[in-house]
Coordinates of C-alpha atoms in Angstrom, one line a residue:
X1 CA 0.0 0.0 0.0
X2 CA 1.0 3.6 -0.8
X3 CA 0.2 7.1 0.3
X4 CA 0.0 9.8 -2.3
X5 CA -1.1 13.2 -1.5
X6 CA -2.6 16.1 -3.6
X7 CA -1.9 19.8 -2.4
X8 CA -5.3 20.8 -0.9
X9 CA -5.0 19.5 2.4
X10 CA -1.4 18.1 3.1
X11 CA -1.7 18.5 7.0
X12 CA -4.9 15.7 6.4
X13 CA -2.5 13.3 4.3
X14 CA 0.4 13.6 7.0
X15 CA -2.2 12.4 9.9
X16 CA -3.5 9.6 7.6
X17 CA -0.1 8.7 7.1
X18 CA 0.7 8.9 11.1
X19 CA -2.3 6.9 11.8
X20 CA -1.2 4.3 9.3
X21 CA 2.4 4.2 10.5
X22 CA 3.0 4.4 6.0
X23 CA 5.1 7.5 4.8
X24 CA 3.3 9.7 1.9
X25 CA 4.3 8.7 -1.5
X26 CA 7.4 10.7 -2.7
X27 CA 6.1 13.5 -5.6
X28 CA 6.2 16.0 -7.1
X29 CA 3.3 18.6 -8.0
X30 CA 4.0 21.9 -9.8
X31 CA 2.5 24.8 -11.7
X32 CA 3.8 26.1 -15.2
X33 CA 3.4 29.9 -15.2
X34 CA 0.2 30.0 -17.2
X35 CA -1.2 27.5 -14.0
X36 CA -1.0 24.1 -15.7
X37 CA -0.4 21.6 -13.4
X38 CA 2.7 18.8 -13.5
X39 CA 3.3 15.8 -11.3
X40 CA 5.9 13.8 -11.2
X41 CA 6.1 10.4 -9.1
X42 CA 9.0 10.0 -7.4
X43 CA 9.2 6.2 -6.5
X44 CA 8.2 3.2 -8.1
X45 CA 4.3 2.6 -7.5
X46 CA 4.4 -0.3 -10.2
X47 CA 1.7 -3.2 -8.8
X48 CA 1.1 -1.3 -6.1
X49 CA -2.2 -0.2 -4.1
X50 CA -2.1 3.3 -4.4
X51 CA -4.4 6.2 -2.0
X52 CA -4.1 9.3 -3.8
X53 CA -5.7 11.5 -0.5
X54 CA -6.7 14.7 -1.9
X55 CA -10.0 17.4 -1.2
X56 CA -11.8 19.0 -4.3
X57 CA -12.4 21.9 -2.2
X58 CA -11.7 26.0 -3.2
X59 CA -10.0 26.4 -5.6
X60 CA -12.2 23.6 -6.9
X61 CA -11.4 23.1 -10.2
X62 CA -7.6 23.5 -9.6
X63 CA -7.5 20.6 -7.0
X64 CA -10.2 18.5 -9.3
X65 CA -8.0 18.9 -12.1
X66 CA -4.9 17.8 -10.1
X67 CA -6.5 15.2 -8.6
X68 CA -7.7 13.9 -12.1
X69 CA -3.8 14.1 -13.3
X70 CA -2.4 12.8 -10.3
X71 CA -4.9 9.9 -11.0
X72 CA -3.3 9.4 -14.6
X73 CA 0.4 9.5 -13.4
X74 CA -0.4 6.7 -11.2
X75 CA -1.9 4.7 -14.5
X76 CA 0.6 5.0 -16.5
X77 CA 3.3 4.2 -13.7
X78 CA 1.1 0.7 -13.2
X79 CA -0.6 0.9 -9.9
X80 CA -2.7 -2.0 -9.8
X81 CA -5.4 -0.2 -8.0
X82 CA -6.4 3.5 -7.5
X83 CA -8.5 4.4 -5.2
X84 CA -9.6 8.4 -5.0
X85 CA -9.7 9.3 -1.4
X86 CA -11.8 12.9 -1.3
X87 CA -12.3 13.9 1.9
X88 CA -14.1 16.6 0.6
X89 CA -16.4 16.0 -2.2
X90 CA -17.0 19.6 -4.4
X91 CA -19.5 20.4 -6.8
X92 CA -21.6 17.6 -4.4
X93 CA -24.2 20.6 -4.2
X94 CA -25.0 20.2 -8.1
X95 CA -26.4 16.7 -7.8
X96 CA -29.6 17.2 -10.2
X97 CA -31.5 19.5 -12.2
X98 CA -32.8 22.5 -10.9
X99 CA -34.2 24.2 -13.6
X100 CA -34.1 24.0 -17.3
X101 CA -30.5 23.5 -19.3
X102 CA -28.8 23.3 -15.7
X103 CA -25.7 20.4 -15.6
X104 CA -25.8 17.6 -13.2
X105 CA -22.0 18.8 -12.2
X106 CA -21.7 16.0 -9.2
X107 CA -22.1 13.0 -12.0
X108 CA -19.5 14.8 -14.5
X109 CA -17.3 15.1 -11.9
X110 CA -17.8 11.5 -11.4
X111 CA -17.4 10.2 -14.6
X112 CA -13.9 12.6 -14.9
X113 CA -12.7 10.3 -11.7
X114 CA -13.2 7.1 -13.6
X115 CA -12.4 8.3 -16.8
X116 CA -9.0 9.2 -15.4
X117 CA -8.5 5.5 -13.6
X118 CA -9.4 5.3 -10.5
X119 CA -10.8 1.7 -9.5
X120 CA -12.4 3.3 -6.3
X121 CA -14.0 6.5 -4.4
X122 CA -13.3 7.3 -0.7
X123 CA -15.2 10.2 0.7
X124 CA -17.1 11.6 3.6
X125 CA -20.6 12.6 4.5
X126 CA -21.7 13.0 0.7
X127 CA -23.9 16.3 0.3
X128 CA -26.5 13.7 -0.8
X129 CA -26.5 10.1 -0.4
X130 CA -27.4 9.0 -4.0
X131 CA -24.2 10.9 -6.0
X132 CA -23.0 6.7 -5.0
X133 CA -25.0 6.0 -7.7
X134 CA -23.3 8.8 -9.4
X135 CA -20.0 6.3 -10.6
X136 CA -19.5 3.6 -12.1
X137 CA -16.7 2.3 -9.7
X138 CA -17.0 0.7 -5.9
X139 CA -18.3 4.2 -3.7
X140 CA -17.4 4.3 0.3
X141 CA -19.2 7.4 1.3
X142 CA -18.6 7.4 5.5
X143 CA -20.2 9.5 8.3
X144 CA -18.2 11.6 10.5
X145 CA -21.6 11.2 13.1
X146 CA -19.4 9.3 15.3
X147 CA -16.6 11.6 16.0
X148 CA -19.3 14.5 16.4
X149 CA -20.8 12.4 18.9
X150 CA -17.8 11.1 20.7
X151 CA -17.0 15.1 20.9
X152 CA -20.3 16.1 22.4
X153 CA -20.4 13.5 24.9
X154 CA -17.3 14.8 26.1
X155 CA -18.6 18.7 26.4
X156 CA -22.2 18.4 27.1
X157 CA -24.4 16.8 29.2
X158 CA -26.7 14.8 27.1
X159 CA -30.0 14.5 28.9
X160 CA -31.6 18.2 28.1
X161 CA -30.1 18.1 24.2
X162 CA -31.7 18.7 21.3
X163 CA -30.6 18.2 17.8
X164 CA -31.2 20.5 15.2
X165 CA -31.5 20.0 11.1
X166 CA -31.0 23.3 9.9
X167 CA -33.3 22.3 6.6
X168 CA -36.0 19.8 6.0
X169 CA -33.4 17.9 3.6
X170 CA -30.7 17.3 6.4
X171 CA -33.3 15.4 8.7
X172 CA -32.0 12.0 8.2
X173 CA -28.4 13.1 9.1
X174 CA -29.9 14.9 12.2
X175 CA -32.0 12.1 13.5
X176 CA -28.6 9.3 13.3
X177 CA -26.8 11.8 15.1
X178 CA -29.9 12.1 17.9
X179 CA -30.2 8.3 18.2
X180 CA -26.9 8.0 19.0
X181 CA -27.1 10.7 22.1
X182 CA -30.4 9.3 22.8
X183 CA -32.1 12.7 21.8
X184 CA -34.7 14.5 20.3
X185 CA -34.9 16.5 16.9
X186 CA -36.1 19.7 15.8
X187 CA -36.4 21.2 12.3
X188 CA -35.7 24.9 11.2
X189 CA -38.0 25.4 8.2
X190 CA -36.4 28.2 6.3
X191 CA -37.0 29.6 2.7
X192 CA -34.0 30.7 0.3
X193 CA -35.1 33.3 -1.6
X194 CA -31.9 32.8 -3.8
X195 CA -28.4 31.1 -3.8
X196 CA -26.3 31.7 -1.0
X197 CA -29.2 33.5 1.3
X198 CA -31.0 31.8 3.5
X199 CA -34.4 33.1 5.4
X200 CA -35.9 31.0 8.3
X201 CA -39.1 30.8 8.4
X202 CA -40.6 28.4 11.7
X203 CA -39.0 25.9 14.0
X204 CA -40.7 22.4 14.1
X205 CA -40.3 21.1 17.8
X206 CA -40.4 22.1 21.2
X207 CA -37.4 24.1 21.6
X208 CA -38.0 26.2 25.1
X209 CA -35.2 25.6 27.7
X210 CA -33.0 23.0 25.4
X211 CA -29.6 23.1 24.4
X212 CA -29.6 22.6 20.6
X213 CA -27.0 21.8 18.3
X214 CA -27.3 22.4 15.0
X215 CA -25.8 19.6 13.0
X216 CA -25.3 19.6 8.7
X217 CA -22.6 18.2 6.1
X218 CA -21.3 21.8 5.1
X219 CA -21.2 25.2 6.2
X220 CA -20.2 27.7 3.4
X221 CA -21.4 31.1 4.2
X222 CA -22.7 30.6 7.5
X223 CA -25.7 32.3 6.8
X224 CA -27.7 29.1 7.5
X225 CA -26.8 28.2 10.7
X226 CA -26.5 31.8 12.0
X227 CA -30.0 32.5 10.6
X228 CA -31.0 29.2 12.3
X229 CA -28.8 30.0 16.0
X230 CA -31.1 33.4 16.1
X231 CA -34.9 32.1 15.8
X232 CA -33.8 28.7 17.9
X233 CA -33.2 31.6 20.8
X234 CA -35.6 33.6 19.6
X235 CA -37.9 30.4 20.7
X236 CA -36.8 30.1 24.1
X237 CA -33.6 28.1 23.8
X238 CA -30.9 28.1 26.4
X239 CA -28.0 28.4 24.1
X240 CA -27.1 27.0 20.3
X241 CA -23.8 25.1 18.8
X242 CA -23.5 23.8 15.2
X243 CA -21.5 20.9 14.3
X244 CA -20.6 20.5 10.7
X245 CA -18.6 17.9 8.8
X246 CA -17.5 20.2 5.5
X247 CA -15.9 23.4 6.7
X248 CA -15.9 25.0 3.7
X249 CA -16.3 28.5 5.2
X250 CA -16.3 30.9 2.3
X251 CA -15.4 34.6 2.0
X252 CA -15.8 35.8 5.8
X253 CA -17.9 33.4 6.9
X254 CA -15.7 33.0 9.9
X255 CA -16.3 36.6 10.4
X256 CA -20.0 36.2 10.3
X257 CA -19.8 33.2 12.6
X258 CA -17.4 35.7 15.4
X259 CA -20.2 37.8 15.8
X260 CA -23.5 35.7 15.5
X261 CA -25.2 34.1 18.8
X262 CA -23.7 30.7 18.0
X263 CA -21.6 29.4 21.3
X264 CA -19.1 27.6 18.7
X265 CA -18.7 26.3 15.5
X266 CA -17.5 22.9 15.3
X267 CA -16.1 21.1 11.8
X268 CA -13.7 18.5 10.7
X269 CA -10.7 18.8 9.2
X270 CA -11.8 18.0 5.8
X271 CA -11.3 20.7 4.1
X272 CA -7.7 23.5 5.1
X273 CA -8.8 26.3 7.0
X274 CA -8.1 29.0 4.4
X275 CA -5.2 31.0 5.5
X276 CA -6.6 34.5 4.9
X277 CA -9.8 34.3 6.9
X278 CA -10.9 35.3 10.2
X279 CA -9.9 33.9 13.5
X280 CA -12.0 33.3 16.3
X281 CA -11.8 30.7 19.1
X282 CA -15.7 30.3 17.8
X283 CA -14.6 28.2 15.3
X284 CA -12.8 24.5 16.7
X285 CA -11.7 21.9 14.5
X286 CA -11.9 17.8 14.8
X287 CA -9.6 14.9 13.2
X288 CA -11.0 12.7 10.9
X289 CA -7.8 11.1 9.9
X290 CA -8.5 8.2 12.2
X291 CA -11.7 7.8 10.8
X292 CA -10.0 7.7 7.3
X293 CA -7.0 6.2 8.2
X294 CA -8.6 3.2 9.2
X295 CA -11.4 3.0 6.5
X296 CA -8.3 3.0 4.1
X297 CA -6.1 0.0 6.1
X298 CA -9.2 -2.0 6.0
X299 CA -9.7 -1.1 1.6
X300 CA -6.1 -2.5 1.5
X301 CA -7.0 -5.7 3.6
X302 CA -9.5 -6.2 1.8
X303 CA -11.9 -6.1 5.3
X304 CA -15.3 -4.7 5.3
X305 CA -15.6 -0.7 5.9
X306 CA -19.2 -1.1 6.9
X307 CA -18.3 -2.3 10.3
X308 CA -17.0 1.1 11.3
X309 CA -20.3 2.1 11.7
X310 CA -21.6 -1.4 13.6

């Protein structure tokens, strides 16, 4: 088994690597001057099972397209099996049609992934469930639930929780996550008016004296879950966290999160923290290199990854 590792999130790779006890694939990966992309392998991969670890997050089409040639290198240096390890799976959010002569960008970016070699997909907490179905090649799609809820049950007390989808769509997540605290749920209704803004409209549950936690698979603006943080307490509740898996955390939305009502703002380390944004002790960050590291040692062994979850 080797380790190969893209540029978008290198500190991810190294604690995959740790975890595994398995040093990162010796490489190269550079950019000509009019921002084409080279890689060069710098050890011989031939017959080997090779992880190329890499995040398609911002910029998304520079680390999709060196992903994709990272993914050909390895080809034509005969790795005998590929497997694309995203931690962070962009263009997730354009997963069908939503409106006339729109793409389907998640199952493009799909076919470009097997197009370019890969025998196998490794990602986490999907946008949506069914972008599986999206390629043609063997799909792992785990759930960071567990390390969200070995975190809480260190920080909170558990008997007056209440878990909160921030949108109809994300009940499913919210209720595994509940049913693992042995908690309730609640649902913020909210309208979007248009891309990137989000209005909330009604909360669905009894809310009154509970400590919620807000819990979703990205966080991008932070509009969502700030929006959500202020009617929750605006309802009578005692005070308002959000866990999210996908930190994607766009223009200032660290800013934004700094200043809302939210006690703090948990994600994963999916995705870099950009180095230009805000800081704020708001924002805290959890490891899923474990939960990576040993989805990846059990691919090699050819041992079932469902039983993470058992």
């Amino acid at each position: 088994m080797k380790l190969m590792s893209g540029t978008a999130n290198r500190e991810l790779a190294r604690a995959i690597a740790d975890y595994l006890d398995a040093p990162l694939c010796a490489s190269e990966i550079e950019r000509f001057a009019d921002g084409e992309i080279f890689v060069r392998i710098d050890e011989n991969v031939r017959g080997e099972d090779v992880f190329v670890i890499q995040s398609t997050s911002s910029p998304a089409n520079d680390h999709l397209m060196e992903l994709l040639i990272c993914i050909d290198a390895l080809v034509r240096a005969s790795a005998r099996r590929i497997t694309a390890v995203i931690p962070y799976f962009g263009y997730a959010r354009q997963d069908r049609k939503t409106g006339g002569r729109t793409p389907i960008s998640a199952k493009l970016v799909a076919n470009l992934i097997a197009k370019a070699g890969a025998d196998r997909v490794l990602t986490v907490d999907l946008h949506a469930g069914q972008i599986q179905g999206f390629f043609d090649i063997p799909t792992d799609n785990l759930f960071a639930t567990k390390v969200m809820e070995d975190d809480i049950r260190r920080r909170y007390q558990t008997d007056n929780l209440l878990i909160v989808s921030p949108d109809v769509g994300g009940v499913v997540r919210a209720r595994a996550l509940a049913k693992l605290l042995d908690a309730e749920i609640a649902i913020v209704d909210k309208r979007r008016p248009k891309a990137g803004v989000a209005e909330v409209m009604n909360i669905i549950g009894e809310v009154e004296g509970r400590r919620c936690i807000l819990f979703d698979d990205m966080c991008d603006s932070g509009g969502t879950l700030v929006n959500a943080a202020d009617a929750l307490l605006a309802k009578g509740a005692t005070e308002v966290s959000a866990y999210v898996t996908h930190g994607v955390l766009s223009k200032d939305a660290q800013g934004r999160v700094a200043k809302s009502q939210l006690r703090e703002l948990v994600v994963t380390d999916s995705i870099l923290e950009p180095p230009n944004s805000t800081q704020t002790e708001k924002v805290r960050r959890l490891s899923v290199a474990p939960l990576l590291g040993e989805a990846i040692r059990r691919i090699a062994n050819d041992e079932s990854v469902s039983k993470l979850f058992d």
